[in-house]
Each structure stands twice: as structure tokens, then as C-alpha cells.
Coordinates of C-alpha atoms and ligand atoms in Angstrom, one line a residue:
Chain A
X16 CA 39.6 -49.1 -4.5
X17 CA 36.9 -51.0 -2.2
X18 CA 36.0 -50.3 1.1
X19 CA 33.4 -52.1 3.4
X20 CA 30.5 -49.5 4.1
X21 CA 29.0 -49.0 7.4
X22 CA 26.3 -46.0 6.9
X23 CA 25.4 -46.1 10.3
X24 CA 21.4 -45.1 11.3
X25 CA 21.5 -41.3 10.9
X26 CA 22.7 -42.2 7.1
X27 CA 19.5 -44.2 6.6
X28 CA 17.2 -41.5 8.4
X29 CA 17.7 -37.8 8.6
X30 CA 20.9 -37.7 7.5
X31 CA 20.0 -39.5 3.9
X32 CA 21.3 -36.9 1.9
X33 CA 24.7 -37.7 3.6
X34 CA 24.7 -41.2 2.3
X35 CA 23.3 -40.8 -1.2
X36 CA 26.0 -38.0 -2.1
X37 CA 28.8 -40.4 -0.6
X38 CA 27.9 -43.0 -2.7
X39 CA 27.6 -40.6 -5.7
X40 CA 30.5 -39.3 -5.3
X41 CA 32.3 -42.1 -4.3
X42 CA 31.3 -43.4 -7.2
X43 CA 32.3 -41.2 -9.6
X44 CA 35.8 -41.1 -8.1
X45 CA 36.2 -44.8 -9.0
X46 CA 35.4 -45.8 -5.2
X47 CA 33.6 -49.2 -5.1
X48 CA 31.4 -49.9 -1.5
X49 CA 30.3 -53.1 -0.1
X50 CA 28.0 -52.4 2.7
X51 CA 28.1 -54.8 5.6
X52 CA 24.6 -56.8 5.5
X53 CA 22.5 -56.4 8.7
X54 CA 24.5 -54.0 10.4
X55 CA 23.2 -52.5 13.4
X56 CA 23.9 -49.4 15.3
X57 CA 26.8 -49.0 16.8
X58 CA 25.3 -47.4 20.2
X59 CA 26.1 -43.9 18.9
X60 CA 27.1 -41.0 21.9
X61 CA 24.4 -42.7 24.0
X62 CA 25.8 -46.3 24.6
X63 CA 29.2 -45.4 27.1
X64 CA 26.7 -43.6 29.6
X65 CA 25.0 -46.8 29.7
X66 CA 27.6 -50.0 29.6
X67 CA 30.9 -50.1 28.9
X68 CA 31.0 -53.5 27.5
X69 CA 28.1 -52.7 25.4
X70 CA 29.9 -49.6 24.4
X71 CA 33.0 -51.8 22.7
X72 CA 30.5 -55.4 21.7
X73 CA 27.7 -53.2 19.8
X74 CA 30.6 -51.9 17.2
X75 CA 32.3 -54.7 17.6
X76 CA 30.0 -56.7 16.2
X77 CA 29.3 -55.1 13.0
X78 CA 33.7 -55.2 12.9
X79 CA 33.4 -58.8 13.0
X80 CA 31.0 -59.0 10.4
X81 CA 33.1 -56.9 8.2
X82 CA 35.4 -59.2 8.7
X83 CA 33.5 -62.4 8.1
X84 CA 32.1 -60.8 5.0
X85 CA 34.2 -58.1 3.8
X86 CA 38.1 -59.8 4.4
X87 CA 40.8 -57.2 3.6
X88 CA 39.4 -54.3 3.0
X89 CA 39.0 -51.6 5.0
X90 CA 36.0 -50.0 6.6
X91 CA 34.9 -46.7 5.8
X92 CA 32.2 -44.7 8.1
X93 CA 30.9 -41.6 7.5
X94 CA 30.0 -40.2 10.7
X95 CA 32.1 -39.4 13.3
X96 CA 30.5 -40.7 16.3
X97 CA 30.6 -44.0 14.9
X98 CA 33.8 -43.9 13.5
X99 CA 35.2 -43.6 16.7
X100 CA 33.5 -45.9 18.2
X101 CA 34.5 -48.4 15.4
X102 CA 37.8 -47.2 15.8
X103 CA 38.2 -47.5 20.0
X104 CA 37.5 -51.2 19.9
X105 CA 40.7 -52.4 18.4
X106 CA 42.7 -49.4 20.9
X107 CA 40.7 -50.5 23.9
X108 CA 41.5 -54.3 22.8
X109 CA 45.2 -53.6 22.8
X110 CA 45.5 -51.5 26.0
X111 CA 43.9 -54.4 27.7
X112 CA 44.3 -57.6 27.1
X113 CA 41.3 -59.0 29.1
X114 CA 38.8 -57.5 26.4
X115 CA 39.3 -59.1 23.1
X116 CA 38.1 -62.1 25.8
X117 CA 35.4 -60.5 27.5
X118 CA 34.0 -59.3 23.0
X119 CA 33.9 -62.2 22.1
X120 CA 32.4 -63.8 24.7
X121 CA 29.5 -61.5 23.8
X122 CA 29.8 -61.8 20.5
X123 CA 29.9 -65.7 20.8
X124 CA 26.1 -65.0 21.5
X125 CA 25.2 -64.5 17.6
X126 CA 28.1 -66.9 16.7
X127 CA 30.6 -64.1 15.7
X128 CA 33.6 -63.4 16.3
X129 CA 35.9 -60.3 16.1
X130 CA 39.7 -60.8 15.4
X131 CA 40.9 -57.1 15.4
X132 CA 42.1 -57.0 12.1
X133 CA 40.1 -54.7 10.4
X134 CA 41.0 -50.8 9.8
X135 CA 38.2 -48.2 10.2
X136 CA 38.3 -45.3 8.1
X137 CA 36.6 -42.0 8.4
X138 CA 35.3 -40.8 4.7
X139 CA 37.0 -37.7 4.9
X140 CA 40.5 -39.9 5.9
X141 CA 39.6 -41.9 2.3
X142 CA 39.0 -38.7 0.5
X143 CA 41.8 -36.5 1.5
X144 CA 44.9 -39.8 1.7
X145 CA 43.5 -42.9 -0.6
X146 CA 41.7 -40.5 -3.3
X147 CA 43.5 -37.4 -2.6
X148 CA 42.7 -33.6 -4.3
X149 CA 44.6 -34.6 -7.6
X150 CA 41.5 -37.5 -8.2
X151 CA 39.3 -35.2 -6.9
X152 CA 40.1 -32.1 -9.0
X153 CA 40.1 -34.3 -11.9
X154 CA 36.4 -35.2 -11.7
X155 CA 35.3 -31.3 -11.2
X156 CA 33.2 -30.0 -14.1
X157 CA 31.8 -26.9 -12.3
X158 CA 34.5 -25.3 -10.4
X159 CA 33.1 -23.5 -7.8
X160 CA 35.1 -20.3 -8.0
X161 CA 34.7 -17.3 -6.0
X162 CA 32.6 -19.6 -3.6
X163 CA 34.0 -19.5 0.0
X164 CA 34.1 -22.7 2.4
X165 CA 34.0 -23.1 5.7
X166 CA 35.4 -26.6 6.8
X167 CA 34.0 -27.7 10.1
X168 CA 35.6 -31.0 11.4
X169 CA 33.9 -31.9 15.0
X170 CA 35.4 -33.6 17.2
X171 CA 35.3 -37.5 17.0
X172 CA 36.6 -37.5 13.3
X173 CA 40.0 -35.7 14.9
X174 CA 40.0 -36.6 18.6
X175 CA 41.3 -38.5 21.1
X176 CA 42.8 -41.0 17.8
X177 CA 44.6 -38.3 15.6
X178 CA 45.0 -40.5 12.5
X179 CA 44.6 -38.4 9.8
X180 CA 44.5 -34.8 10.6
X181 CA 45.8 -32.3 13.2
X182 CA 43.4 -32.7 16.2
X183 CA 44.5 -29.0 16.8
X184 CA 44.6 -27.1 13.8
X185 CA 42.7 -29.1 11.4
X186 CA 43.5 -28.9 7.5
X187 CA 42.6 -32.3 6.0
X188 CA 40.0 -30.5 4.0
X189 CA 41.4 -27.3 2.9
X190 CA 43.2 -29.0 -0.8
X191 CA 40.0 -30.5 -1.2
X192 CA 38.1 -27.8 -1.2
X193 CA 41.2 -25.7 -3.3
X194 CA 40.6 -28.8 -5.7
X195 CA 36.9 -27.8 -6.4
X196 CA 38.0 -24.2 -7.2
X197 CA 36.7 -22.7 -3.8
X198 CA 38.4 -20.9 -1.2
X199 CA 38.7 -22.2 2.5
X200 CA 37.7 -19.6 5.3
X201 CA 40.3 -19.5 7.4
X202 CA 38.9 -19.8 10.9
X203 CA 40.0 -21.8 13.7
X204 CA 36.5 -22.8 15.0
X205 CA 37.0 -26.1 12.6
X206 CA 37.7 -28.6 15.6
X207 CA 35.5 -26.9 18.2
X208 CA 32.4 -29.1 19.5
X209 CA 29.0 -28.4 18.4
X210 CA 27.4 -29.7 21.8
X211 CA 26.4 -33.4 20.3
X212 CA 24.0 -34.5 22.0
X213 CA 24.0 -31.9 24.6
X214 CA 21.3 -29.9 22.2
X215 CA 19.0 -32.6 23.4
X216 CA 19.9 -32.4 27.1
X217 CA 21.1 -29.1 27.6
X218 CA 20.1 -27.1 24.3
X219 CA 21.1 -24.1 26.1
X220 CA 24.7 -24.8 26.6
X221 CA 24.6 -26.5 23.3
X222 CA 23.4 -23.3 22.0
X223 CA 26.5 -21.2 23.4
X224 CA 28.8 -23.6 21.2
X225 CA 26.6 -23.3 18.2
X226 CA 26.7 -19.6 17.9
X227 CA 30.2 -19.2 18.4
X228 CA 30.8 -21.3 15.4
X229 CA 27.9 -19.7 13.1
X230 CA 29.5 -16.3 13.4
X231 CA 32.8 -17.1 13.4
X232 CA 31.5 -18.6 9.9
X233 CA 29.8 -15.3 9.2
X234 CA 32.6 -14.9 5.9
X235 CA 31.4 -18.2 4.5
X236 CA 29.2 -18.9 1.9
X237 CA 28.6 -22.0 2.9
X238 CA 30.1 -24.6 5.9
X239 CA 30.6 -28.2 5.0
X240 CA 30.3 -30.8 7.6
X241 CA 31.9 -34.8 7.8
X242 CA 28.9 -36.1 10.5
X243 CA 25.2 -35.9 10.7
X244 CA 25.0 -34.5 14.2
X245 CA 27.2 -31.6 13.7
X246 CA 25.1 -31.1 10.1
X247 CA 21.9 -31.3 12.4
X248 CA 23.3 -28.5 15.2
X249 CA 24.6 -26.6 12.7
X250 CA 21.6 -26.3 10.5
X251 CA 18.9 -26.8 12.3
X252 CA 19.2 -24.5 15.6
X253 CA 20.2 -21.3 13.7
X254 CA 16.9 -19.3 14.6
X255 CA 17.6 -20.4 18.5
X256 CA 21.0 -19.4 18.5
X257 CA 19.7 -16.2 17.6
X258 CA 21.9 -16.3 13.9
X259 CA 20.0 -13.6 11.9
X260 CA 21.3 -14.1 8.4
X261 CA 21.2 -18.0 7.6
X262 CA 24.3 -19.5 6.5
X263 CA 24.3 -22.3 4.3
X264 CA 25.5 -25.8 6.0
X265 CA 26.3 -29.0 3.6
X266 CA 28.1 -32.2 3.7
X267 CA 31.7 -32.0 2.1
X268 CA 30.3 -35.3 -0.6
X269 CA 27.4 -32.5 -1.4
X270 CA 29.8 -30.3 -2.3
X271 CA 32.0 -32.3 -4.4
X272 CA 29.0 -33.6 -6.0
X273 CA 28.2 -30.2 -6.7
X274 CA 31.7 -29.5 -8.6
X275 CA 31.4 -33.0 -10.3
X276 CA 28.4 -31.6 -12.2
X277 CA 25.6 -34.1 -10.1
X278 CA 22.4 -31.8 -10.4
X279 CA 20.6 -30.7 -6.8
X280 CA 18.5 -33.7 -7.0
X281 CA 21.6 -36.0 -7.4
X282 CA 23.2 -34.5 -4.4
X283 CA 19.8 -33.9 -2.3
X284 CA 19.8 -30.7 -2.0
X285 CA 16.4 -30.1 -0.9
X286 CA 17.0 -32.3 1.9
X287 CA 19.6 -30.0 3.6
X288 CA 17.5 -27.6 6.6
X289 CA 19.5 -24.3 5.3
X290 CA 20.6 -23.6 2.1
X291 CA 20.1 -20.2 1.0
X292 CA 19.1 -18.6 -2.0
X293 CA 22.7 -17.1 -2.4
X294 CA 24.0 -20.4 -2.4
X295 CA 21.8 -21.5 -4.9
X296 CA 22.4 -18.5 -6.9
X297 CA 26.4 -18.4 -6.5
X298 CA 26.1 -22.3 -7.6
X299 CA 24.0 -21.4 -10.8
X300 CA 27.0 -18.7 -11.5
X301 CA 29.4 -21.6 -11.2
X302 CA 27.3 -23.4 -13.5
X303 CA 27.2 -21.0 -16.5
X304 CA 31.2 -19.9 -15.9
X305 CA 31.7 -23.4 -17.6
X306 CA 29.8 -23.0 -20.6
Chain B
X2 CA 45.3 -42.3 49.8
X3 CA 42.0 -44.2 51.2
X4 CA 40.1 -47.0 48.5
X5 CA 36.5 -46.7 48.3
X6 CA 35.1 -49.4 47.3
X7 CA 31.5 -49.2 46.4
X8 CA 29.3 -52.6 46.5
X9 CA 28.3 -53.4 42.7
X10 CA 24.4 -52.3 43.0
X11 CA 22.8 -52.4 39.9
X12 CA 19.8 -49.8 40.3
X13 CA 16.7 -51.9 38.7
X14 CA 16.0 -55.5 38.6
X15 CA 14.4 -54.0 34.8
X16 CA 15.5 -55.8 32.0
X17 CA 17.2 -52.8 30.1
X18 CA 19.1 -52.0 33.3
X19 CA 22.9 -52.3 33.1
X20 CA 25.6 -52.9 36.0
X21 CA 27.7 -50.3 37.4
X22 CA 31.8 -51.1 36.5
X23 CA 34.1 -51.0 39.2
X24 CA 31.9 -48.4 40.8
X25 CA 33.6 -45.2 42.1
X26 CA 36.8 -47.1 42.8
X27 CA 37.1 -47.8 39.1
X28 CA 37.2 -44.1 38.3
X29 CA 39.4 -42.8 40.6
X30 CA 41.7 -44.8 39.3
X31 CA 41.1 -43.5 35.5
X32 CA 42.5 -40.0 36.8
X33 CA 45.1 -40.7 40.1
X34 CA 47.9 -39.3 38.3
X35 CA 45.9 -36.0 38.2
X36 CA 48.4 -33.3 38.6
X37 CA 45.6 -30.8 38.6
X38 CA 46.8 -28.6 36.3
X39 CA 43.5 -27.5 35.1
X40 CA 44.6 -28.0 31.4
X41 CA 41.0 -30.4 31.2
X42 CA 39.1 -27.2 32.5
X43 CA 40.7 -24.7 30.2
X44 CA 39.8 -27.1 27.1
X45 CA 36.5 -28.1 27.8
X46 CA 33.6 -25.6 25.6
X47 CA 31.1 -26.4 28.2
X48 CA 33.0 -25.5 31.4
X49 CA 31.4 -22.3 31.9
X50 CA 27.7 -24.2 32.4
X51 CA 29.6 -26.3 34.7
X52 CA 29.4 -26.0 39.2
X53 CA 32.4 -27.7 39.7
X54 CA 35.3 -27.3 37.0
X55 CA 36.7 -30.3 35.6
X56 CA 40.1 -30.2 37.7
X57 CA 38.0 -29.4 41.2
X58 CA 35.5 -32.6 40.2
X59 CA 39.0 -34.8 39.7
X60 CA 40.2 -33.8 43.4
X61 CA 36.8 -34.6 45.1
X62 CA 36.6 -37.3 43.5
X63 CA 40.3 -38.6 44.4
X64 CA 38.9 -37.7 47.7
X65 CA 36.5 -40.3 47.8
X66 CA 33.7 -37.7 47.9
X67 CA 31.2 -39.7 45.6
X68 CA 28.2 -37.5 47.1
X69 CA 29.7 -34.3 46.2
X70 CA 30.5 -35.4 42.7
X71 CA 27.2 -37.2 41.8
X72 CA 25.2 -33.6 43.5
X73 CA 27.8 -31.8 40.5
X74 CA 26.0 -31.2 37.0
X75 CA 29.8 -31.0 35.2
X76 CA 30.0 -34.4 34.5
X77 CA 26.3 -34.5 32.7
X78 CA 27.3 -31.2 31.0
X79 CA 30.4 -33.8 28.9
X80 CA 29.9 -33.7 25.4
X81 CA 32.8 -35.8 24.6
X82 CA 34.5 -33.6 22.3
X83 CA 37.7 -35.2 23.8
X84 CA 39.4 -31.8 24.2
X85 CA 40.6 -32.7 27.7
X86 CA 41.5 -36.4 27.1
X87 CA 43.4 -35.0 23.8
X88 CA 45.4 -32.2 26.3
X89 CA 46.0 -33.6 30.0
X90 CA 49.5 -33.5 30.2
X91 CA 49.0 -36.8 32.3
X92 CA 47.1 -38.5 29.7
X93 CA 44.7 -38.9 31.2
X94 CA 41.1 -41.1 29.7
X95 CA 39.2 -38.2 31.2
X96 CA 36.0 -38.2 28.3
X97 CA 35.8 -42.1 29.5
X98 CA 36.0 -40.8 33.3
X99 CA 33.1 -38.6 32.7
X100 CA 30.9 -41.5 30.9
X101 CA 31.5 -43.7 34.2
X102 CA 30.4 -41.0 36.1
X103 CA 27.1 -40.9 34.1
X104 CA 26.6 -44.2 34.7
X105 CA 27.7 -44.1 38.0
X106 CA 24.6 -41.3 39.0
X107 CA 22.3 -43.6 36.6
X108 CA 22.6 -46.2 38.4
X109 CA 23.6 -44.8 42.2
X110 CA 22.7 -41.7 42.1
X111 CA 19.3 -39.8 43.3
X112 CA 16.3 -39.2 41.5
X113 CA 17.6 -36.1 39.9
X114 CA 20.5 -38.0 38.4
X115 CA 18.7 -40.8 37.1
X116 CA 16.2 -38.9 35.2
X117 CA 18.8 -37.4 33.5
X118 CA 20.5 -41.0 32.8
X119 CA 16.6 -41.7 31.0
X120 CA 17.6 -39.9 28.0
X121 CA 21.0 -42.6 27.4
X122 CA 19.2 -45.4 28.4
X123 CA 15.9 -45.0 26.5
X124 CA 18.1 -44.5 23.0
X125 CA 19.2 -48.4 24.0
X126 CA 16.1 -49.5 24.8
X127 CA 15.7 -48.1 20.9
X128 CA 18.4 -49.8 19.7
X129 CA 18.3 -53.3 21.5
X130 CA 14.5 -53.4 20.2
X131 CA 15.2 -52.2 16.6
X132 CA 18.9 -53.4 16.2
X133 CA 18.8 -49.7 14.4
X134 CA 18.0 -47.0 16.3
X135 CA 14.6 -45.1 15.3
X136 CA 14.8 -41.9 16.2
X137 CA 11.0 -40.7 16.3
X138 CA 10.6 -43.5 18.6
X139 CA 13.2 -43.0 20.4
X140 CA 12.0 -39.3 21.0
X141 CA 8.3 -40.6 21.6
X142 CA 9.7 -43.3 24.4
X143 CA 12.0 -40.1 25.9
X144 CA 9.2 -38.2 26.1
X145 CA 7.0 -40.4 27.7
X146 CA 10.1 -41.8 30.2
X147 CA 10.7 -38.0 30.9
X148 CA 7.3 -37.2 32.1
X149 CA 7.3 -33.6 31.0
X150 CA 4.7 -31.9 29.4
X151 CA 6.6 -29.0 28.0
X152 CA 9.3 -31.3 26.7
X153 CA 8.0 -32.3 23.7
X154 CA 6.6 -28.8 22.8
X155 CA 10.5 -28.2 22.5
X156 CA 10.9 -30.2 20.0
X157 CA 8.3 -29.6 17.7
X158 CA 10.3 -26.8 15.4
X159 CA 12.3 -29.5 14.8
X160 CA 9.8 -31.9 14.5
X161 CA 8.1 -29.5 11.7
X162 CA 11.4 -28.9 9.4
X163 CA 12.3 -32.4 9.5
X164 CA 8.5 -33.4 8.8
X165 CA 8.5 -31.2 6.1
X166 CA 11.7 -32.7 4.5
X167 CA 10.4 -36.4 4.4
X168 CA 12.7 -37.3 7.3
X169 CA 10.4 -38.1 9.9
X170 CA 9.6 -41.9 9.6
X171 CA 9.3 -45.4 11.2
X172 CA 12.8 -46.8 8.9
X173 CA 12.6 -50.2 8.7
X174 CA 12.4 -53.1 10.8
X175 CA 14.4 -55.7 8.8
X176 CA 17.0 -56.0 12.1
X177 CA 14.3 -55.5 14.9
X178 CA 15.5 -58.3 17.5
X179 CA 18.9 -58.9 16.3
X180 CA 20.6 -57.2 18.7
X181 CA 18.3 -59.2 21.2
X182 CA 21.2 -62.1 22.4
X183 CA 24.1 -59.5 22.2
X184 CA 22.4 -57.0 24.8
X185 CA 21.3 -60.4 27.0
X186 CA 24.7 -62.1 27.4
X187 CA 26.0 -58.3 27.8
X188 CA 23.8 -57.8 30.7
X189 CA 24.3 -61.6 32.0
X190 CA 28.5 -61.0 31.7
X191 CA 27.8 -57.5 33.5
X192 CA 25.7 -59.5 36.2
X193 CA 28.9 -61.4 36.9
X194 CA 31.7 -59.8 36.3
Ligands
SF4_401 S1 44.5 -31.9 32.5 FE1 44.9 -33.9 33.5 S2 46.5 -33.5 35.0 FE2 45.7 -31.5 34.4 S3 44.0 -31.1 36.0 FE3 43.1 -32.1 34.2 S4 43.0 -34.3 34.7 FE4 44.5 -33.3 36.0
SF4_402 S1 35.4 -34.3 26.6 FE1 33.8 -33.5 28.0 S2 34.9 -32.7 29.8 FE2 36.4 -33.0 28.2 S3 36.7 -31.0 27.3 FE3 35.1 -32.1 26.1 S4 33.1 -31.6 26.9 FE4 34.7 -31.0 28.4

């Protein structure tokens, strides 16, 4: 299996742990990537406030390099917010038939050109349908049993494309997780927003959102996340949202790197803004249930 | 009911400044077949920090009543969880309605409005200078665009855990400029369209 790899900014900045336990993992599961040279951002939740056009040539270029450089295969993105707006350019282009025109008449600047042939695939879409739990339970070294998981989806991963995964009721994660040995909390605050980019704007509606979902996580050892700025408002704002007992948040690849045997290090664990000692403690358990 | 059209007025002769799309005209007709069921209010996680629900902004603004609407915080308080877009039994692109309407105030709208557009637009400043977006200078630019004293002092619990994690830096410049053509022929095909 090869994918074209678009890590996207957040990947290459605070969100490197993200990145390095994808490609770990990845790895391990027999995934080969090929990242698209001299990608650039894709304009993140920022660029359709600003211009529309921009909003569909910025990812659109980065598609058409893909394209040039990467024929056939599909593209997989990690993070959600530029997975979909990856993913809108080829929707937009066939609800309106003007703006393959109007791309590529941008894109003609750099000498590209985007044909609309590529597929764009969220990570967690590649994990749970191309690898699938089987492949993924077949990897595990540590199973993580008796640990209790929390899947948190977003939003842009699930909604408005529902390609993978009921935008609703979310589930795409739950035999993933049963394949590591875990359980999954049930909980249906899974799909509900963490207030993006409102935490910069409007930190205290953002604030409101995060809360809900931090105690509705309150059974969980530990909620795993599939985009950097969910992991950030998750993690980061706890204090401010007035949480009192820190829960643990990680990247689902963490945690599979976890159950595959790669050690902290390997999966970055120091990197993450709350991990508790509990965590740590129920994943040294798992560790010595195996020998 | 009556058209309003809006003159195309792009709000700074700036270089990083971006034309307005079709105006209010534009958006209107992104949510005519509004039924006003209020399915888009009952979805939305932020409606309760909003002045004017959802549904009540879509009839004002089918109304024509682009001062009303751009005086409304709801559409700023969007943060495009597609809830609404994924529910309106009209189906509705209401997530896209409420971007237009952002850049609708940036560009139209009072002071007020366009200070809040600062935080969208000085992230693409970031990107069309650095092709990937840095975020501490991003935050450094916001800061300074925003004019706010206290603002940054917000930020510095952040700051401090992300610091201490090795995550605060420059990242590298290897695509600084490439996205320089792109965002010019953007902007010149905006200018005409
Ligand atoms: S859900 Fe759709 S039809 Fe119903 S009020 Fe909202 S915009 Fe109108
Ligand atoms: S997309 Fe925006 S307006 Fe619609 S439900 Fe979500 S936050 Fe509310």
C-alpha cells in the first residue's frame, strides 16, 4: 500500500508527535508514504473567511502536485481541517463547472495544473477500511487491556462529506481500538466540535464546548484524537475549562504505537501537553502483562 | 422578493486585501430555499453565545437587511463544525454562508467587524509569505495587527507549555515565496471577476 503524504503545517510544528507516530506506525503496518515535495499550506480554517478562490487554489495546488508527482495513488492527510479542504476541491469542481476553469487559471501561475483525479483520504479512513483492525491487531505486542478509550472524531474528518464514518454517531474507531485490547467509552460527545479556532477568537465560547467534552470523558483513561487542533483544545485548555483531574489526550497513531511495542520516545510521548501519571502507569501494567 | 445587489468594493487598496464575491446578493442566494425550520440553530454548539440564532440571521438576511446581519456576532461565533450544513432539511451550504459573511463584514463592514476579520487575514499574510504557515509569527503579527495589550498576556500559558515542549520555533523557510504568484493571480482574477 502507498499513499501520497500531505502532513500539512501543524504536523511539522506543534503537532510533530502526530506525524512521527503516523509514519511509525504506518510503517509498521506495511504502509509505504511518499510525501508531496514543497507542499504548502492548504489555508487551514483561516483561508474561506478570507477568499473563496484562494480557499479551493491553495489545496488545489498541492492536489495537482500530487498528481504530477505522485500518479495513482491516493492522498492521505492527517488532519482534518485540511482534509477537507483537500477533499471540497474536487466536490466544489463538480457542483460547478465554471471552477475547474477559474483553478487552473490560478494554478497556471506556477505552471500546474489540477485534473481532479486524485482521492483524498483521512488517516483514520486508511486505518479503519485499507488496513482495517485484523492488520492492526496483528501488529499489537502490548495489548492494552483494561485501558479505557475515549474516541473523539471532530468535525471535518465526519462532516459535511460523510465518506467513511457516520457523521452522527461515529464508530470508525471503536474495532480499532477493540483491536489493541482496549475498551471504547461509550459516549456520544465523539462528533461534537471542539470550538477550532474559536479558542483563539472567542476562548470563552470555545471553552463551553471543551468542557462538555472533558467530562463527558470523565470514564476514560485516555481520549485519542485524528487532528492537531482538537489534540491542541483538548489538551491544552484543561485548567481554563476549569477540568480538575487531567485526563490524558493522544493521537489514535500514539496509541497504536503504543500496542505495537514502539517505546514513549518512538511515539513522542513527552511531547503530548497531558498525559498523566496513571496513563503512564496503566501502560507500564500493559507492558509487564506480556512478559 | 427584492435583489440587493451590493457594488463589488474591495475594502483596502493593501496588497493582502482580497475582493468581496457576489457581495450580499451572493449569499442570499446560498440559503433562499430556507424554510426556517431552525434545524441550523438546534445543531449549532455555539448558538447559545450567539444575538441572533442561525434561522432569525437567514430571514434578515433574505430580507436584504445587510446592516442588521453584519451588527450580529452569530456569524463570527461559526466554527464550521458543519452541524447545520450536515442537518438543514433544505440542504442548505450554510458553514459556506457563514464564511461569506465573514468576509462580507471584513471587507464591508465597520471597524468592529474588521478587526475581528484581522485574525483570518493576518494567518494569510503568514502563509502567502512563508508558503507554510508559522505559527509564532503568525501570533506575533496578530498581536501586533490587534493592537491589544492584554492580548498577548492571554496567550502566554500557552506560550510556556508549548515552549517548554520544544514546539515553539521559526520551522523552516525552504517554501518562503512560493505561494507568492498563486496569491497574486488569485487576487488579480478576484479584481476582475
Ligand atoms: S435548517 Fe435549513 S431550512 Fe431549516 S432554518 Fe436552518 S437554513 Fe432554514
Ligand atoms: S457550522 Fe457554524 S453555524 Fe453551523 S452548526 Fe456549526 S458552528 Fe453553528
Amino acid at each position: 500500500m502507498r499513499y501520497a503524504y500531505y502532513p500539512g503545517c501543524s504536523l511539522e510544528a506543534s503537532a510533530e508527535e502526530y506525524d512521527i507516530s503516523t509514519r511509525r506506525v504506518l510503517n509498521r503496518l506495511g504502509v509505504e508514504l511518499s510525501e508531496i515535495a514543497d507542499w504548502t499550506c492548504c489555508g487551514a480554517s483561516a483561508v474561506e473567511p478570507v477568499s473563496r478562490l484562494l480557499t479551493l487554489a491553495l489545496p488545489a495546488r498541492n492536489l495537482a502536485l500530487a498528481e504530477r508527482d505522485a500518479a495513482g495513488l491516493d492522498m492521505l492527510v492527517p488532519c482534518s481541517a485540511c482534509y477537507l479542504n483537500h477533499l471540497r476541491v474536487s466536490r466544489e469542481c463538480a457542483a460547478d463547472r465554471t471552477l475547474p476553469g477559474r483553478i487552473n487559471e490560478a494554478l497556471g501561475a506556477e505552471g500546474l495544473s489540477y485534473a481532479g483525479k486524485i482521492r483524498v483520504r483521512h488517516l483514520l479512513d486508511v486505518l479503519a477500511k485499507d488496513i482495517g483492525p485484523e492488520a492492526v491487531a496483528a501488529q499489537v505486542s502490548h495489548r492494552l487491556e483494561g485501558l479505557v478509550v475515549a474516541p473523539y472524531y471532530g468535525c471535518q474528518a465526519l462532516r459535511p462529506f460523510a465518506l467513511f464514518d457516520d457523521p452522527e454517531h461515529p464508530r470508525s474507531m471503536d474495532a480499532l481500538i477493540s483491536a489493541l485490547g482496549a475498551t471504547v467509552l461509550g459516549w456520544d460527545m465523539g462528533g461534537r466540535c471542539c470550538g477550532a479556532s474559536l479558542m483563539a477568537t472567542r476562548r470563552d465560547v470555545a471553552l463551553v464546548s471543551v468542557a462538555a467534552i472533558l467530562e463527558a470523558a470523565a470514564g476514560a483513561d485516555v481520549i485519542v484524537t485524528v487532528c492537531p487542533m482538537c489534540q491542541m483544545n483538548l489538551e491544552a485548555y484543561q485548567s481554563q475549562a476549569h477540568h480538575a483531574n487531567t485526563i490524558s489526550v493522544l493521537y489514535l497513531p500514539q496509541l497504536l504505537g503504543l500496542a505495537f511495542g514502539l517505546s514513549d520516545g518512538q511515539t513522542l510521548l513527552d511531547k503530548n501537553l497531558a498525559v498523566t501519571d496513571a496513563l503512564k502507569s496503566k501502560l507500564r501494567a500493559c507492558e509487564a502483562a506480556r512478559i | 422578493m427584492k435583489k440587493n445587489t451590493h457594488p463589488l468594493i474591495s475594502f483596502t487598496p493593501e496588497t493582502h486585501q482580497h475582493a468581496v464575491d457576489g457581495g450580499l446578493a451572493a449569499i442570499q442566494g446560498m440559503v433562499r430555499a430556507c424554510m426556517q425550520c431552525g434545524t441550523c440553530t438546534a445543531s449549532c454548539p455555539n448558538a447559545f453565545a450567539m444575538d441572533l440564532a442561525p434561522r432569525q440571521m437567514w430571514r434578515l438576511l433574505l430580507f436584504g437587511l445587510q446592516q442588521e446581519v453584519l451588527e450580529s456576532r452569530t456569524f463570527w461565533l461559526c466554527s464550521s463544525c458543519y452541524s447545520c450544513t450536515l442537518r438543514c432539511p433544505r440542504g442548505l451550504p450554510l458553514t459556506a454562508a457563514m464564511a461569506a459573511l465573514k468576509r462580507l463584514a471584513g471587507a464591508e463592514g465597520d471597524h468592529a467587524n474588521r478587526k475581528k476579520a484581522l485574525f483570518y487575514q493576518e494567518f494569510m499574510r503568514n502563509v502567502e509569505q512563508n508558503g507554510r504557515v508559522q505559527e509564532m509569527g503568525f501570533m506575533c503579527h496578530y498581536f501586533l495587527a490587534m493592537r491589544d495589550p492584554l492580548l498577548p498576556l492571554e496567550y502566554t500559558p500557552l506560550g510556556l507549555k508549548l515552549l517548554g515542549k520544544g514546539k515553539l520555533h521559526l520551522g523552516g523557510s525552504a517554501q518562503r515565496g512560493r505561494l507568492g504568484p498563486l496569491f497574486a493571480k488569485v487576487r488579480s482574477m478576484e479584481g476582475a471577476s
